[in-house]
């Protein structure tokens, strides 16, 4: 007469299989939800706040959380995997990869073509405004990525209202 597998052995095997499946899924989800503050040397920054206005402007507040002053050199706006605009500081002026977006300082003055450096002192915050000249797509996620000359990166994704 053949004996069937013991009930307790079947339970133990089921638990082991469930754990083996759950661990990789947990690690994958944890990487998706982890904060995106990058630490490079002593330069650290984070996008503290993003606010959307009805005149198609997005206000970003970037805070220097490190121990050195930071010079912002690149600002990216992405929708999914597509980069909509790349604002770049070439050492003397700001340039833009698209005329559909305008980079402004906290007073609303355009920065493209201008010689205004965006520098953040230790513990200080910097406010910039990005105008979507043709509006944004409501309900879609936009990723804002800020890069400094020291290599520090701040990145945050928000859904447009």
GROMACS .gro file of N, CA and C in nm, residues 45-53 56-64 72 74-78 85 87 94 101-108 111 118-120 124-132 136 142-147 154-159:
model
  183
   45UNK      N    1   2.053   6.695  -0.200
   45UNK     CA    2   1.938   6.785  -0.213
   45UNK      C    3   1.813   6.702  -0.233
   46UNK      N    4   1.700   6.766  -0.209
   46UNK     CA    5   1.572   6.700  -0.221
   46UNK      C    6   1.469   6.802  -0.271
   47UNK      N    7   1.375   6.754  -0.352
   47UNK     CA    8   1.265   6.841  -0.394
   47UNK      C    9   1.164   6.839  -0.279
   48UNK      N   10   1.155   6.950  -0.211
   48UNK     CA   11   1.075   6.960  -0.090
   48UNK      C   12   0.926   6.974  -0.119
   49UNK      N   13   0.894   7.049  -0.226
   49UNK     CA   14   0.753   7.075  -0.255
   49UNK      C   15   0.734   7.097  -0.404
   50UNK      N   16   0.621   7.053  -0.454
   50UNK     CA   17   0.579   7.079  -0.591
   50UNK      C   18   0.436   7.129  -0.585
   51UNK      N   19   0.411   7.246  -0.644
   51UNK     CA   20   0.274   7.297  -0.647
   51UNK      C   21   0.238   7.337  -0.790
   52UNK      N   22   0.115   7.304  -0.826
   52UNK     CA   23   0.063   7.327  -0.960
   52UNK      C   24  -0.033   7.445  -0.955
   53UNK      N   25  -0.019   7.541  -1.047
   53UNK     CA   26  -0.110   7.655  -1.050
   53UNK      C   27  -0.199   7.647  -1.174
   56UNK      N   28  -0.085   7.714  -1.555
   56UNK     CA   29   0.006   7.615  -1.614
   56UNK      C   30   0.151   7.632  -1.569
   57UNK      N   31   0.169   7.674  -1.445
   57UNK     CA   32   0.303   7.684  -1.388
   57UNK      C   33   0.317   7.583  -1.275
   58UNK      N   34   0.435   7.522  -1.268
   58UNK     CA   35   0.468   7.429  -1.160
   58UNK      C   36   0.582   7.492  -1.080
   59UNK      N   37   0.560   7.507  -0.951
   59UNK     CA   38   0.661   7.566  -0.863
   59UNK      C   39   0.730   7.454  -0.787
   60UNK      N   40   0.864   7.449  -0.797
   60UNK     CA   41   0.945   7.349  -0.728
   60UNK      C   42   1.026   7.417  -0.620
   61UNK      N   43   1.027   7.358  -0.501
   61UNK     CA   44   1.112   7.405  -0.391
   61UNK      C   45   1.217   7.297  -0.367
   62UNK      N   46   1.343   7.333  -0.390
   62UNK     CA   47   1.454   7.239  -0.377
   62UNK      C   48   1.535   7.278  -0.255
   63UNK      N   49   1.562   7.182  -0.168
   63UNK     CA   50   1.637   7.210  -0.044
   63UNK      C   51   1.771   7.140  -0.047
   64UNK      N   52   1.874   7.213  -0.007
   64UNK     CA   53   2.009   7.157   0.006
   64UNK      C   54   2.018   7.093   0.144
   72UNK      N   55   2.306   7.431  -0.948
   72UNK     CA   56   2.216   7.351  -1.032
   72UNK      C   57   2.263   7.363  -1.177
   74UNK      N   58   2.138   7.108  -1.434
   74UNK     CA   59   2.042   7.045  -1.524
   74UNK      C   60   1.908   7.029  -1.455
   75UNK      N   61   1.802   7.055  -1.530
   75UNK     CA   62   1.666   7.034  -1.482
   75UNK      C   63   1.591   6.960  -1.592
   76UNK      N   64   1.533   6.845  -1.556
   76UNK     CA   65   1.459   6.764  -1.652
   76UNK      C   66   1.313   6.757  -1.611
   77UNK      N   67   1.225   6.755  -1.711
   77UNK     CA   68   1.084   6.727  -1.688
   77UNK      C   69   1.051   6.608  -1.778
   78UNK      N   70   1.001   6.502  -1.716
   78UNK     CA   71   0.970   6.380  -1.792
   78UNK      C   72   0.824   6.342  -1.772
   85UNK      N   73   1.146   6.815  -2.157
   85UNK     CA   74   1.236   6.930  -2.168
   85UNK      C   75   1.359   6.908  -2.080
   87UNK      N   76   1.649   7.160  -1.928
   87UNK     CA   77   1.709   7.291  -1.910
   87UNK      C   78   1.853   7.267  -1.866
   94UNK      N   79   2.148   7.976  -1.939
   94UNK     CA   80   2.056   7.863  -1.939
   94UNK      C   81   2.006   7.839  -2.081
  101UNK      N   82   0.831   7.498  -2.300
  101UNK     CA   83   0.846   7.512  -2.155
  101UNK      C   84   0.935   7.632  -2.126
  102UNK      N   85   0.905   7.702  -2.015
  102UNK     CA   86   0.983   7.818  -1.975
  102UNK      C   87   1.031   7.799  -1.832
  103UNK      N   88   1.160   7.820  -1.810
  103UNK     CA   89   1.219   7.814  -1.676
  103UNK      C   90   1.224   7.955  -1.620
  104UNK      N   91   1.173   7.971  -1.497
  104UNK     CA   92   1.169   8.104  -1.433
  104UNK      C   93   1.225   8.096  -1.292
  105UNK      N   94   1.273   8.212  -1.244
  105UNK     CA   95   1.316   8.219  -1.104
  105UNK      C   96   1.194   8.239  -1.015
  106UNK      N   97   1.216   8.252  -0.886
  106UNK     CA   98   1.104   8.261  -0.791
  106UNK      C   99   1.019   8.387  -0.810
  107UNK      N  100   1.074   8.490  -0.876
  107UNK     CA  101   0.999   8.613  -0.903
  107UNK      C  102   0.922   8.606  -1.035
  108UNK      N  103   0.937   8.496  -1.109
  108UNK     CA  104   0.869   8.482  -1.237
  108UNK      C  105   0.947   8.534  -1.356
  111UNK      N  106   1.459   8.254  -1.721
  111UNK     CA  107   1.603   8.230  -1.705
  111UNK      C  108   1.671   8.189  -1.837
  118UNK      N  109   2.177   7.923  -1.059
  118UNK     CA  110   2.089   7.873  -0.952
  118UNK      C  111   2.178   7.801  -0.851
  119UNK      N  112   2.203   7.867  -0.739
  119UNK     CA  113   2.288   7.813  -0.635
  119UNK      C  114   2.208   7.799  -0.508
  120UNK      N  115   2.232   7.689  -0.435
  120UNK     CA  116   2.163   7.666  -0.309
  120UNK      C  117   2.267   7.652  -0.199
  124UNK      N  118   1.971   7.577   0.283
  124UNK     CA  119   1.878   7.672   0.221
  124UNK      C  120   1.790   7.603   0.117
  125UNK      N  121   1.686   7.675   0.077
  125UNK     CA  122   1.595   7.627  -0.027
  125UNK      C  123   1.598   7.721  -0.145
  126UNK      N  124   1.568   7.669  -0.261
  126UNK     CA  125   1.561   7.746  -0.385
  126UNK      C  126   1.427   7.717  -0.451
  127UNK      N  127   1.361   7.822  -0.498
  127UNK     CA  128   1.233   7.807  -0.566
  127UNK      C  129   1.251   7.838  -0.714
  128UNK      N  130   1.203   7.747  -0.799
  128UNK     CA  131   1.203   7.771  -0.943
  128UNK      C  132   1.062   7.744  -0.995
  129UNK      N  133   1.033   7.802  -1.109
  129UNK     CA  134   0.902   7.785  -1.171
  129UNK      C  135   0.923   7.732  -1.313
  130UNK      N  136   0.847   7.630  -1.349
  130UNK     CA  137   0.848   7.577  -1.485
  130UNK      C  138   0.710   7.600  -1.543
  131UNK      N  139   0.705   7.677  -1.652
  131UNK     CA  140   0.577   7.705  -1.716
  131UNK      C  141   0.557   7.608  -1.833
  132UNK      N  142   0.443   7.541  -1.832
  132UNK     CA  143   0.404   7.453  -1.942
  132UNK      C  144   0.326   7.542  -2.040
  136UNK      N  145  -0.046   7.114  -1.927
  136UNK     CA  146  -0.006   6.976  -1.896
  136UNK      C  147  -0.125   6.885  -1.913
  142UNK      N  148   0.425   6.330  -1.385
  142UNK     CA  149   0.541   6.403  -1.435
  142UNK      C  150   0.655   6.386  -1.335
  143UNK      N  151   0.774   6.361  -1.386
  143UNK     CA  152   0.892   6.347  -1.301
  143UNK      C  153   0.981   6.469  -1.321
  144UNK      N  154   1.020   6.529  -1.209
  144UNK     CA  155   1.108   6.645  -1.211
  144UNK      C  156   1.241   6.600  -1.153
  145UNK      N  157   1.349   6.622  -1.228
  145UNK     CA  158   1.482   6.578  -1.187
  145UNK      C  159   1.576   6.698  -1.189
  146UNK      N  160   1.642   6.722  -1.077
  146UNK     CA  161   1.735   6.833  -1.061
  146UNK      C  162   1.874   6.775  -1.039
  147UNK      N  163   1.974   6.826  -1.113
  147UNK     CA  164   2.111   6.775  -1.102
  147UNK      C  165   2.204   6.893  -1.071
  154UNK      N  166   1.819   6.525  -0.722
  154UNK     CA  167   1.691   6.521  -0.653
  154UNK      C  168   1.586   6.490  -0.759
  155UNK      N  169   1.499   6.395  -0.729
  155UNK     CA  170   1.398   6.353  -0.826
  155UNK      C  171   1.268   6.326  -0.754
  156UNK      N  172   1.158   6.372  -0.817
  156UNK     CA  173   1.027   6.349  -0.757
  156UNK      C  174   0.922   6.341  -0.868
  157UNK      N  175   0.827   6.252  -0.849
  157UNK     CA  176   0.719   6.232  -0.945
  157UNK      C  177   0.588   6.276  -0.883
  158UNK      N  178   0.512   6.354  -0.958
  158UNK     CA  179   0.381   6.404  -0.913
  158UNK      C  180   0.281   6.386  -1.026
  159UNK      N  181   0.155   6.370  -0.989
  159UNK     CA  182   0.047   6.360  -1.087
  159UNK      C  183  -0.015   6.498  -1.106
   0.00000   0.00000   0.00000
